[in-house]
């Protein structure tokens, strides 16, 4: 996730406006920043690695001339954070500048084609191909708009793009696919931005662009067109009654809630794996003699779920292990045949890095999955995959958990194909269900929001909660427990349901709320037995199960119904009510869900 902003006026210099707006978008990424303006037929570009203020101190954005400009704050996806990879990117002739949020999936083939045509690339980014594609189209005598449309038609992937060109210095051209983009309609200037916080103190009139649309923005007008057929779209601005703070959170009261509701989008991004690296990871995992899935906290819970996926789909045994225990537990058996897949949102968790260093010195192969390009994990891994979830501001991991699961599910599918241990139709079924997930997630979030709010009101004074699941739902139980403990501070116990009779059942007495995670899978029958055991001792059974599971509904005290889903994908859907419950319990209890006490987003101590 990056932040983009553009501004065009009739006669005012825009650099200071852009700078102020850029600062507002800093939460979307902050590894580098840049700005481009046009004045007297010359394109001015300043950019560098670092936070916006640091870069400004070195380069002074505010003195850039021109009444049109674009700017960018970066969260690296392709190419490490550096000056050359910072946006804006330009063409060979330095006539146009591009800022981009998203991932251009077919950039490797497009780059090859452009290199063959003689274009010179300076960065490692996917974005730079857009500048050169446009330049190529100009060579064919096209004007800015037609060159732009023909460029956009060649892109696959996700993008919010904004471009300025010295040949037509009165307009910003923008395009949107799967990344947010809004036009801000002011009296004296027009804006385009990733979100309304960038311009809300200048204007509260916004036009929300839709997927597959481009727009031409001048100081006094905006025109929207559909890419596929060139049809003009009429759309009036809406009025945003948002404060600046609300705009930064896109109208949500907290980042955590915003991030929970962002999941349909972040899951879509996570579905876009980089093939070459995914193949590499698959190859290493398949060849490994001992395989460990290593992580901490939420990332560990994703690893636990993955061990079920790898086993069931690919017949591959992979041991999920809590990073801080790895050296003591398995350190002495590491050798050259060991493959460790480390999962870490931040890529900086000290327990993870410490275990990896130990393993690396003993010749193990290190692989990574992380949300942060340029993190230590990306530097020490033989190969790594990115979650592409964008920065997560809320301390509790929500969107990054589901994006990890989506990346790992795709790896499981690749391993299944490579190892050929299950039937083709089973793989096809899994893949089809996986690609439906973003829609299922949006539907579930809307449907369960209200009932979960009610649950939070009902159980806000509970002394503790119990979480039970079987099979892969054990991972959901563990993650549900973690979310609720982190945000509500209510103590929680989570167990594989089959293990509950070996001890945890002794804590159950009249009125104890026990959550049961019961998707329609092979474990359903067995967990009904566990529910009855708990109810017989007075527990209140709060069941999360299939929408049409009458039997479960009847034995429950409270029931949250969810759509049917492939059993191995169920944690992605079944965790949603718990994320929301954790959030609403925090609100009901007067706590700050974004900054729970005693916790840090990235734990860099052992
Ligand atoms: O950045 P990482 O994924 O390595 O972080 C691991 C844990 O510190 C993290 O998941 C932590 O448990 C979160 N607070 C969970 O919400």
Coordinates of C-alpha atoms and ligand atoms in Angstrom, one line a residue:
X1 CA 0.0 0.0 0.0
X2 CA 1.3 3.4 -0.9
X3 CA -0.2 6.9 -0.9
X4 CA -0.7 9.0 -4.0
X5 CA -1.8 12.6 -4.4
X6 CA -2.1 15.0 -7.3
X7 CA -3.2 18.6 -7.4
X8 CA -3.8 21.1 -10.3
X9 CA -4.8 24.8 -10.0
X10 CA -5.1 27.6 -12.5
X11 CA -2.4 29.8 -11.1
X12 CA -1.2 28.8 -7.7
X13 CA 2.0 26.8 -7.0
X14 CA 1.0 23.4 -5.7
X15 CA 4.1 22.1 -4.0
X16 CA 3.2 23.1 -0.5
X17 CA -0.3 21.8 -0.9
X18 CA 1.0 18.5 -2.1
X19 CA 3.5 18.3 0.7
X20 CA 0.8 18.9 3.4
X21 CA -1.4 16.3 1.7
X22 CA 1.4 13.8 1.4
X23 CA 2.0 14.0 5.2
X24 CA -1.6 12.9 5.7
X25 CA -1.1 9.8 3.6
X26 CA 2.1 8.8 5.4
X27 CA 0.2 6.1 7.4
X28 CA -0.1 4.3 4.0
X29 CA 3.6 3.8 3.8
X30 CA 6.8 5.7 4.7
X31 CA 9.9 4.1 3.3
X32 CA 10.4 6.8 0.6
X33 CA 8.7 9.9 -0.8
X34 CA 8.8 12.0 -3.9
X35 CA 7.1 14.8 -5.9
X36 CA 6.9 15.9 -9.5
X37 CA 5.7 19.3 -10.8
X38 CA 5.7 21.0 -14.2
X39 CA 6.7 24.6 -14.8
X40 CA 7.4 26.4 -18.1
X41 CA 7.6 23.1 -20.0
X42 CA 10.0 21.5 -17.6
X43 CA 9.4 18.4 -15.4
X44 CA 10.8 18.8 -11.9
X45 CA 11.2 15.6 -9.8
X46 CA 12.5 15.2 -6.3
X47 CA 12.5 11.9 -4.4
X48 CA 14.5 9.9 -1.9
X49 CA 14.4 7.1 0.6
X50 CA 13.2 7.9 4.1
X51 CA 10.1 9.4 5.8
X52 CA 8.5 12.4 4.2
X53 CA 9.9 14.9 6.7
X54 CA 13.4 13.5 6.4
X55 CA 13.3 13.6 2.6
X56 CA 11.9 17.1 2.7
X57 CA 14.6 18.3 5.0
X58 CA 17.2 17.1 2.4
X59 CA 15.4 18.1 -0.8
X60 CA 12.9 20.9 0.2
X61 CA 9.8 19.9 -1.7
X62 CA 8.1 23.3 -1.0
X63 CA 10.3 25.2 -3.4
X64 CA 9.3 23.2 -6.5
X65 CA 7.6 25.4 -9.1
X66 CA 4.4 24.8 -11.0
X67 CA 0.6 24.8 -10.7
X68 CA 0.3 21.0 -11.4
X69 CA 2.0 18.2 -9.5
X70 CA 1.8 14.6 -8.2
X71 CA 3.4 13.1 -5.1
X72 CA 3.9 9.7 -3.5
X73 CA 4.7 8.1 -0.2
X74 CA 5.9 4.5 -0.6
X75 CA 5.4 1.1 0.9
X76 CA 7.7 -1.0 -1.2
X77 CA 6.4 -4.0 -3.0
X78 CA 8.7 -4.4 -6.1
X79 CA 12.3 -3.2 -5.4
X80 CA 13.7 -2.4 -2.0
X81 CA 13.3 1.1 -0.5
X82 CA 15.9 3.3 -2.2
X83 CA 16.1 6.6 -4.1
X84 CA 15.9 5.1 -7.5
X85 CA 12.9 2.9 -6.6
X86 CA 11.1 5.9 -5.0
X87 CA 8.2 7.4 -7.0
X88 CA 7.6 9.4 -9.2
X89 CA 9.0 7.4 -12.1
X90 CA 9.8 9.0 -15.4
X91 CA 10.3 8.0 -19.1
X92 CA 13.6 8.1 -21.0
X93 CA 13.0 11.6 -22.2
X94 CA 12.0 13.0 -18.8
X95 CA 8.8 14.3 -20.2
X96 CA 6.3 12.6 -17.9
X97 CA 6.0 11.4 -14.3
X98 CA 4.0 8.5 -12.8
X99 CA 3.0 7.7 -9.2
X100 CA 1.3 4.3 -8.5
X101 CA -0.2 2.4 -5.7
X102 CA -0.7 -1.3 -6.4
X103 CA 1.1 -4.1 -8.2
X104 CA 1.4 -4.5 -12.0
X105 CA 1.4 -8.2 -12.4
X106 CA 2.6 -8.4 -16.0
X107 CA 5.5 -6.0 -15.6
X108 CA 8.2 -8.5 -16.4
X109 CA 6.9 -9.3 -19.9
X110 CA 6.1 -5.6 -20.6
X111 CA 9.6 -4.6 -19.4
X112 CA 11.2 -7.1 -21.6
X113 CA 9.2 -5.8 -24.6
X114 CA 10.2 -2.2 -23.8
X115 CA 13.9 -3.1 -23.2
X116 CA 13.9 -4.7 -26.7
X117 CA 12.5 -1.4 -28.1
X118 CA 15.5 0.4 -26.5
X119 CA 14.0 1.9 -23.4
X120 CA 16.4 2.4 -20.5
X121 CA 15.1 1.5 -17.0
X122 CA 16.6 2.9 -13.9
X123 CA 14.5 1.3 -11.1
X124 CA 13.5 -2.2 -10.0
X125 CA 9.9 -1.3 -9.7
X126 CA 6.9 -2.5 -11.7
X127 CA 5.7 1.1 -11.9
X128 CA 8.4 2.4 -14.2
X129 CA 7.0 0.3 -17.2
X130 CA 4.0 2.7 -17.2
X131 CA 6.2 5.7 -18.0
X132 CA 7.9 3.9 -20.8
X133 CA 4.7 2.4 -22.2
X134 CA 3.3 5.9 -22.4
X135 CA 6.4 7.2 -24.1
X136 CA 6.2 4.4 -26.6
X137 CA 2.6 5.3 -27.4
X138 CA 3.6 9.0 -27.9
X139 CA 6.1 7.8 -30.5
X140 CA 3.0 6.6 -32.5
X141 CA 1.7 10.2 -32.5
X142 CA -1.0 9.7 -29.9
X143 CA -2.1 12.5 -27.6
X144 CA -1.8 12.2 -23.8
X145 CA -5.3 10.7 -23.3
X146 CA -5.2 8.1 -26.0
X147 CA -1.6 7.1 -25.1
X148 CA -2.8 6.7 -21.5
X149 CA -5.9 4.6 -22.3
X150 CA -3.8 2.4 -24.5
X151 CA -1.2 2.0 -21.7
X152 CA -3.9 1.2 -19.1
X153 CA -5.4 -1.5 -21.4
X154 CA -2.1 -3.3 -21.3
X155 CA -1.8 -3.5 -17.6
X156 CA -3.0 -6.4 -15.4
X157 CA -2.9 -6.2 -11.7
X158 CA -4.0 -3.5 -9.3
X159 CA -3.3 0.2 -9.7
X160 CA -4.2 3.7 -8.7
X161 CA -2.2 5.8 -11.1
X162 CA -1.6 9.5 -11.5
X163 CA 0.4 11.0 -14.3
X164 CA 1.5 14.4 -15.5
X165 CA 3.1 15.2 -18.9
X166 CA 5.0 18.3 -20.1
X167 CA 3.2 18.1 -23.5
X168 CA -0.2 18.8 -21.9
X169 CA 0.7 20.5 -18.6
X170 CA -2.9 21.4 -17.6
X171 CA -4.1 17.9 -16.7
X172 CA -3.5 15.0 -14.5
X173 CA -4.6 11.6 -15.9
X174 CA -5.6 8.9 -13.4
X175 CA -6.7 5.3 -13.5
X176 CA -8.1 2.9 -10.9
X177 CA -8.2 -0.8 -10.6
X178 CA -8.6 -2.5 -7.2
X179 CA -6.8 0.3 -5.3
X180 CA -8.7 3.3 -3.9
X181 CA -8.7 6.6 -5.8
X182 CA -10.8 9.7 -5.2
X183 CA -11.1 13.0 -6.9
X184 CA -11.4 16.0 -4.6
X185 CA -13.4 18.9 -6.2
X186 CA -12.3 22.2 -4.8
X187 CA -13.2 25.8 -5.8
X188 CA -9.7 26.8 -6.8
X189 CA -8.0 23.4 -7.2
X190 CA -8.7 19.8 -8.0
X191 CA -7.2 16.9 -6.3
X192 CA -6.8 13.2 -6.8
X193 CA -5.7 11.0 -3.9
X194 CA -5.7 7.5 -2.3
X195 CA -8.0 8.8 0.4
X196 CA -9.9 11.9 1.4
X197 CA -7.6 12.8 4.3
X198 CA -5.3 14.2 1.7
X199 CA -7.7 17.0 0.7
X200 CA -10.5 17.1 3.3
X201 CA -9.4 20.4 4.8
X202 CA -9.5 22.0 1.3
X203 CA -12.7 20.4 0.1
X204 CA -15.3 17.9 1.3
X205 CA -16.6 17.2 -2.2
X206 CA -15.3 13.9 -3.5
X207 CA -15.9 11.7 -6.5
X208 CA -15.1 8.0 -5.9
X209 CA -13.6 6.3 -8.9
X210 CA -14.6 2.7 -9.7
X211 CA -12.6 -0.2 -11.1
X212 CA -11.9 0.1 -14.8
X213 CA -12.2 3.9 -14.9
X214 CA -9.8 6.6 -15.9
X215 CA -10.2 10.3 -15.4
X216 CA -8.9 13.6 -16.8
X217 CA -8.5 16.2 -14.2
X218 CA -7.9 19.9 -14.8
X219 CA -8.0 22.9 -12.5
X220 CA -11.7 23.4 -13.1
X221 CA -13.1 20.1 -14.3
X222 CA -13.0 16.3 -14.2
X223 CA -14.1 13.8 -16.8
X224 CA -14.5 10.1 -16.2
X225 CA -14.3 7.4 -18.8
X226 CA -14.7 3.6 -18.8
X227 CA -11.5 1.9 -20.1
X228 CA -13.1 -1.1 -21.8
X229 CA -15.4 0.9 -24.2
X230 CA -14.3 4.5 -23.8
X231 CA -17.8 5.5 -22.6
X232 CA -18.1 8.7 -20.7
X233 CA -19.4 8.3 -17.1
X234 CA -21.4 11.1 -15.3
X235 CA -20.8 11.1 -11.6
X236 CA -21.5 14.0 -9.2
X237 CA -19.4 14.6 -6.1
X238 CA -20.7 13.3 -2.8
X239 CA -20.3 15.4 0.4
X240 CA -18.1 13.9 3.0
X241 CA -19.0 14.9 6.5
X242 CA -15.7 13.8 7.9
X243 CA -13.2 15.4 10.2
X244 CA -9.5 15.0 9.1
X245 CA -9.0 12.2 11.7
X246 CA -12.0 10.3 10.3
X247 CA -10.8 10.8 6.8
X248 CA -7.4 9.2 7.7
X249 CA -9.3 6.2 8.8
X250 CA -11.6 6.3 5.8
X251 CA -14.6 7.1 8.0
X252 CA -14.0 4.3 10.5
X253 CA -13.5 5.4 14.2
X254 CA -10.3 3.3 14.5
X255 CA -7.6 1.8 12.3
X256 CA -8.4 -1.7 13.6
X257 CA -11.9 -1.5 12.4
X258 CA -10.8 0.0 9.1
X259 CA -8.3 -2.8 8.7
X260 CA -10.9 -5.5 9.5
X261 CA -13.1 -4.1 6.8
X262 CA -10.3 -3.7 4.3
X263 CA -9.8 -7.5 4.1
X264 CA -11.7 -8.1 0.9
X265 CA -9.1 -5.8 -0.8
X266 CA -6.0 -7.1 1.0
X267 CA -7.0 -10.7 0.3
X268 CA -7.3 -9.8 -3.4
X269 CA -3.8 -8.4 -3.2
X270 CA -2.6 -11.5 -1.5
X271 CA -4.0 -13.6 -4.2
X272 CA -1.5 -12.0 -6.6
X273 CA 1.6 -14.0 -5.9
X274 CA 4.8 -13.5 -7.8
X275 CA 5.0 -16.7 -9.8
X276 CA 8.8 -17.0 -9.9
X277 CA 9.2 -16.8 -6.2
X278 CA 6.2 -18.9 -5.4
X279 CA 7.7 -21.6 -7.6
X280 CA 11.0 -21.3 -5.8
X281 CA 9.5 -21.7 -2.4
X282 CA 7.4 -24.7 -3.6
X283 CA 10.6 -26.3 -5.0
X284 CA 12.5 -25.8 -1.7
X285 CA 9.7 -27.0 0.5
X286 CA 9.1 -30.1 -1.7
X287 CA 12.8 -31.0 -1.5
X288 CA 13.2 -30.4 2.3
X289 CA 13.8 -33.4 4.6
X290 CA 12.5 -31.6 7.7
X291 CA 10.2 -28.7 7.3
X292 CA 9.3 -26.2 10.0
X293 CA 6.8 -23.3 9.9
X294 CA 8.3 -20.8 12.3
X295 CA 6.6 -17.7 13.7
X296 CA 5.3 -15.8 16.7
X297 CA 1.8 -14.6 17.8
X298 CA -0.7 -14.3 15.0
X299 CA 1.8 -15.5 12.4
X300 CA 2.2 -18.7 14.4
X301 CA -1.5 -19.3 14.3
X302 CA -1.3 -18.9 10.5
X303 CA 1.5 -21.5 10.5
X304 CA -0.6 -23.9 12.6
X305 CA -3.4 -23.7 10.1
X306 CA -0.9 -24.1 7.3
X307 CA 0.4 -27.4 8.7
X308 CA -3.1 -28.8 8.2
X309 CA -3.3 -27.5 4.6
X310 CA 0.2 -28.8 3.7
X311 CA -0.7 -32.2 5.1
X312 CA -4.2 -32.6 3.6
X313 CA -3.5 -31.1 0.2
X314 CA 0.1 -32.0 -0.4
X315 CA 0.7 -34.9 2.0
X316 CA 3.6 -32.8 3.4
X317 CA 4.5 -32.8 7.1
X318 CA 5.5 -29.4 8.3
X319 CA 6.0 -28.6 12.0
X320 CA 4.5 -25.3 13.2
X321 CA 6.8 -24.0 15.9
X322 CA 6.7 -21.0 18.1
X323 CA 9.9 -19.0 17.3
X324 CA 11.1 -18.5 20.9
X325 CA 11.0 -22.3 21.5
X326 CA 12.6 -23.3 18.2
X327 CA 16.3 -23.5 19.3
X328 CA 15.6 -25.4 22.5
X329 CA 13.1 -27.8 20.9
X330 CA 14.6 -28.5 17.5
X331 CA 17.9 -26.7 17.3
X332 CA 20.0 -29.8 17.8
X333 CA 18.5 -31.7 14.9
X334 CA 18.9 -28.9 12.3
X335 CA 21.1 -29.8 9.3
X336 CA 21.4 -29.1 5.6
X337 CA 18.2 -30.9 4.8
X338 CA 16.2 -28.6 7.1
X339 CA 13.9 -26.0 5.4
X340 CA 12.4 -23.3 7.6
X341 CA 9.5 -21.2 6.3
X342 CA 9.4 -18.2 8.6
X343 CA 6.2 -16.1 8.6
X344 CA 6.4 -12.6 10.0
X345 CA 4.2 -9.7 9.2
X346 CA 6.9 -7.2 10.2
X347 CA 9.9 -9.3 9.2
X348 CA 11.6 -8.0 12.2
X349 CA 10.4 -10.1 15.2
X350 CA 13.5 -10.8 17.3
X351 CA 12.4 -14.3 18.3
X352 CA 12.0 -15.2 14.6
X353 CA 15.3 -13.7 13.5
X354 CA 17.2 -15.2 16.4
X355 CA 16.0 -18.7 15.5
X356 CA 16.7 -18.2 11.8
X357 CA 20.3 -17.0 12.5
X358 CA 20.8 -20.2 14.6
X359 CA 19.4 -22.4 11.8
X360 CA 21.3 -20.5 9.0
X361 CA 24.6 -21.2 10.7
X362 CA 23.7 -24.9 10.6
X363 CA 23.1 -24.8 6.8
X364 CA 19.3 -24.8 6.9
X365 CA 17.4 -23.2 4.0
X366 CA 15.5 -20.1 5.1
X367 CA 12.3 -19.1 3.3
X368 CA 10.1 -16.2 4.3
X369 CA 6.6 -14.7 4.1
X370 CA 6.3 -11.1 5.2
X371 CA 4.4 -7.9 4.7
X372 CA 7.4 -5.6 4.6
X373 CA 9.8 -5.4 1.7
X374 CA 13.3 -4.6 2.8
X375 CA 12.7 -6.1 6.3
X376 CA 15.5 -8.3 7.8
X377 CA 13.5 -11.4 6.9
X378 CA 13.6 -10.5 3.2
X379 CA 17.3 -10.0 3.4
X380 CA 18.1 -13.3 5.1
X381 CA 15.7 -15.5 3.1
X382 CA 16.8 -17.6 0.1
X383 CA 13.4 -16.7 -1.3
X384 CA 10.4 -14.9 0.1
X385 CA 6.8 -14.0 -0.8
X386 CA 5.0 -10.8 0.1
X387 CA 1.6 -10.5 1.7
X388 CA 0.8 -7.2 0.0
X389 CA -1.6 -6.2 2.8
X390 CA -0.2 -2.6 3.1
X391 CA 0.9 -1.2 6.5
X392 CA -1.1 -2.4 9.5
X393 CA -1.5 0.4 12.0
X394 CA -3.7 -1.4 14.6
X395 CA -1.4 -3.3 17.0
X396 CA -3.5 -6.4 16.7
X397 CA -2.9 -8.3 13.5
X398 CA -6.2 -8.6 11.5
X399 CA -5.8 -8.1 7.8
X400 CA -2.3 -9.5 7.9
X401 CA -3.5 -12.8 9.4
X402 CA -5.9 -13.4 6.6
X403 CA -3.4 -12.3 3.9
X404 CA -0.8 -14.7 5.4
X405 CA -3.4 -17.5 5.2
X406 CA -4.2 -16.7 1.5
X407 CA -0.5 -16.7 0.5
X408 CA 0.1 -19.9 2.4
X409 CA -3.0 -21.5 0.9
X410 CA -1.6 -20.8 -2.6
X411 CA 1.7 -22.4 -1.6
X412 CA -0.2 -25.4 -0.4
X413 CA -2.0 -25.6 -3.7
X414 CA 1.3 -25.4 -5.6
X415 CA 2.8 -28.1 -3.4
X416 CA -0.3 -30.2 -4.1
X417 CA 0.2 -29.9 -7.8
X418 CA 3.9 -30.6 -7.6
X419 CA 3.5 -33.7 -5.4
X420 CA 0.4 -35.0 -7.1
X421 CA -1.0 -36.8 -4.1
X422 CA -4.6 -35.7 -4.5
X423 CA -7.0 -35.7 -7.4
X424 CA -7.2 -32.9 -9.9
X425 CA -10.8 -32.1 -9.1
X426 CA -9.9 -31.6 -5.4
X427 CA -7.2 -29.1 -6.4
X428 CA -9.6 -27.4 -8.7
X429 CA -12.2 -27.2 -6.0
X430 CA -9.8 -25.7 -3.6
X431 CA -8.6 -23.1 -6.1
X432 CA -12.1 -22.1 -7.1
X433 CA -13.1 -21.6 -3.4
X434 CA -10.0 -19.7 -2.7
X435 CA -10.7 -17.1 -5.4
X436 CA -14.2 -16.6 -4.1
X437 CA -12.8 -15.6 -0.7
X438 CA -12.8 -11.8 -1.1
X439 CA -16.5 -11.8 -1.9
X440 CA -17.3 -14.2 0.9
X441 CA -15.3 -12.0 3.3
X442 CA -17.2 -8.8 2.4
X443 CA -20.5 -10.6 2.7
X444 CA -19.7 -12.0 6.1
X445 CA -18.3 -8.8 7.5
X446 CA -21.6 -7.0 6.7
X447 CA -23.8 -9.9 8.0
X448 CA -22.1 -10.5 11.3
X449 CA -21.3 -6.9 12.4
X450 CA -24.6 -6.4 14.2
X451 CA -25.0 -9.8 15.9
X452 CA -21.3 -9.6 17.0
X453 CA -21.9 -6.1 18.5
X454 CA -24.8 -7.6 20.5
X455 CA -22.6 -10.4 21.7
X456 CA -20.0 -7.9 22.9
X457 CA -22.7 -6.1 24.9
X458 CA -23.9 -9.3 26.4
X459 CA -20.5 -10.7 27.4
X460 CA -18.6 -7.6 28.2
X461 CA -18.2 -8.4 31.9
X462 CA -17.2 -12.0 31.5
X463 CA -14.4 -13.1 33.8
X464 CA -12.9 -15.3 31.1
X465 CA -13.7 -17.0 27.8
X466 CA -13.0 -20.5 26.5
X467 CA -12.2 -21.2 22.8
X468 CA -12.5 -24.7 21.4
X469 CA -12.0 -26.0 17.9
X470 CA -10.9 -29.3 16.2
X471 CA -8.7 -29.8 13.2
X472 CA -7.7 -26.7 11.4
X473 CA -10.3 -24.8 13.6
X474 CA -7.8 -25.2 16.4
X475 CA -5.8 -22.4 14.7
X476 CA -9.0 -20.3 14.6
X477 CA -9.6 -20.9 18.3
X478 CA -6.0 -19.9 19.1
X479 CA -6.2 -16.7 17.0
X480 CA -9.7 -15.8 18.3
X481 CA -8.3 -16.1 21.8
X482 CA -5.3 -13.9 21.0
X483 CA -7.4 -11.2 19.4
X484 CA -9.9 -11.1 22.4
X485 CA -7.1 -11.1 25.0
X486 CA -5.1 -8.4 23.2
X487 CA -8.0 -6.0 22.7
X488 CA -10.4 -6.6 25.6
X489 CA -7.8 -7.8 28.3
X490 CA -10.2 -10.6 29.3
X491 CA -8.3 -13.7 30.1
X492 CA -8.9 -16.5 27.6
X493 CA -8.2 -20.2 27.3
X494 CA -8.0 -22.0 23.9
X495 CA -7.6 -25.7 23.3
X496 CA -8.1 -28.3 20.6
X497 CA -11.6 -29.3 21.7
X498 CA -10.6 -33.0 22.0
X499 CA -8.0 -32.0 24.6
X500 CA -10.4 -30.0 26.7
X501 CA -11.5 -33.1 28.7
X502 CA -7.9 -33.6 29.8
X503 CA -7.9 -30.6 32.1
X504 CA -9.5 -27.3 30.9
X505 CA -13.0 -28.6 31.6
X506 CA -12.3 -28.2 35.3
X507 CA -12.6 -24.4 35.0
X508 CA -16.1 -24.7 33.6
X509 CA -19.0 -23.7 35.9
X510 CA -22.4 -22.1 35.5
X511 CA -22.4 -19.3 33.0
X512 CA -18.8 -19.6 31.6
X513 CA -18.9 -18.4 28.0
X514 CA -17.3 -21.0 25.7
X515 CA -16.8 -20.4 21.9
X516 CA -17.0 -23.4 19.6
X517 CA -15.7 -23.1 16.1
X518 CA -17.8 -25.6 14.1
X519 CA -17.5 -25.4 10.3
X520 CA -19.1 -28.2 8.3
X521 CA -16.1 -30.5 8.1
X522 CA -15.0 -33.9 9.3
X523 CA -14.6 -32.7 12.9
X524 CA -18.2 -31.5 13.3
X525 CA -19.6 -34.7 14.8
X526 CA -16.9 -34.9 17.4
X527 CA -17.1 -31.3 18.5
X528 CA -20.8 -31.7 19.2
X529 CA -19.8 -34.2 21.9
X530 CA -17.5 -31.6 23.3
X531 CA -20.2 -28.9 23.3
X532 CA -22.5 -31.3 25.2
X533 CA -19.8 -32.0 27.8
X534 CA -19.3 -28.3 28.4
X535 CA -23.0 -27.5 28.5
X536 CA -23.6 -30.3 31.0
X537 CA -21.3 -28.4 33.4
X538 CA -23.0 -25.1 32.9
X539 CA -21.1 -23.5 30.1
X540 CA -22.8 -21.1 27.7
X541 CA -22.2 -22.4 24.2
X542 CA -21.5 -19.6 21.7
X543 CA -21.3 -21.5 18.4
X544 CA -19.8 -20.2 15.2
X545 CA -21.1 -22.6 12.5
X546 CA -22.7 -23.0 9.1
X547 CA -25.8 -20.8 8.4
X548 CA -28.0 -23.7 7.9
X549 CA -26.8 -26.1 10.7
X550 CA -30.0 -26.5 12.6
X551 CA -28.6 -29.1 15.0
X552 CA -25.9 -26.7 16.2
X553 CA -28.3 -23.8 16.4
X554 CA -30.5 -25.8 18.7
X555 CA -27.8 -26.7 21.2
X556 CA -26.3 -23.2 21.2
X557 CA -27.0 -20.3 23.6
X558 CA -25.8 -17.9 20.9
X559 CA -25.2 -18.6 17.3
X560 CA -23.3 -16.9 14.5
X561 CA -24.1 -18.4 11.1
X562 CA -21.5 -18.3 8.3
X563 CA -21.6 -19.4 4.6
X564 CA -20.2 -22.8 3.8
X565 CA -16.6 -22.8 2.8
X566 CA -13.8 -25.3 2.0
X567 CA -12.7 -26.7 5.3
X568 CA -9.1 -25.7 4.8
X569 CA -10.1 -22.1 4.1
X570 CA -12.4 -21.9 7.1
X571 CA -10.0 -20.0 9.3
X572 CA -10.0 -17.0 6.9
X573 CA -13.8 -16.7 7.3
X574 CA -14.3 -18.0 10.9
X575 CA -11.8 -15.6 12.3
X576 CA -13.9 -12.6 11.2
X577 CA -16.5 -12.7 14.0
X578 CA -13.7 -12.9 16.5
X579 CA -11.8 -9.9 15.1
X580 CA -15.0 -7.9 15.3
X581 CA -15.8 -9.2 18.7
X582 CA -12.4 -8.2 20.0
X583 CA -12.9 -4.8 18.6
X584 CA -16.4 -4.3 20.0
X585 CA -15.4 -5.7 23.4
X586 CA -12.7 -3.1 23.6
X587 CA -15.1 -0.4 22.7
X588 CA -17.7 -1.6 25.3
X589 CA -15.0 -1.7 27.9
X590 CA -13.8 1.8 27.1
X591 CA -10.4 0.6 25.8
X592 CA -8.3 1.9 22.8
X593 CA -8.4 -1.0 20.3
X594 CA -5.6 0.5 18.2
X595 CA -3.1 0.7 21.0
X596 CA -3.7 -2.1 23.5
X597 CA -1.6 -1.8 26.7
X598 CA 1.8 -3.4 27.0
X599 CA 2.0 -4.4 23.4
X600 CA 4.1 -3.2 20.4
X601 CA 3.5 -3.7 16.7
X602 CA 6.8 -5.2 16.2
X603 CA 8.6 -7.0 19.0
X604 CA 12.3 -6.6 18.5
X605 CA 13.5 -7.9 21.8
X606 CA 14.1 -11.5 22.8
Ligands
LIG1 O1 5.5 -9.2 12.8 P1 5.2 -10.6 13.2 O2 4.2 -11.3 12.4 O3 6.5 -11.4 13.3 O4 4.7 -10.4 14.7 C1 4.4 -11.5 15.5 C2 3.7 -11.2 16.7 O5 4.4 -10.3 17.5 C3 2.3 -10.5 16.4 O6 1.5 -11.4 15.6 C4 1.5 -10.2 17.7 O7 1.2 -11.4 18.3 C5 0.3 -9.3 17.3 N1 0.1 -8.4 18.4 C6 -0.9 -10.2 17.1 O8 -2.1 -9.4 17.0

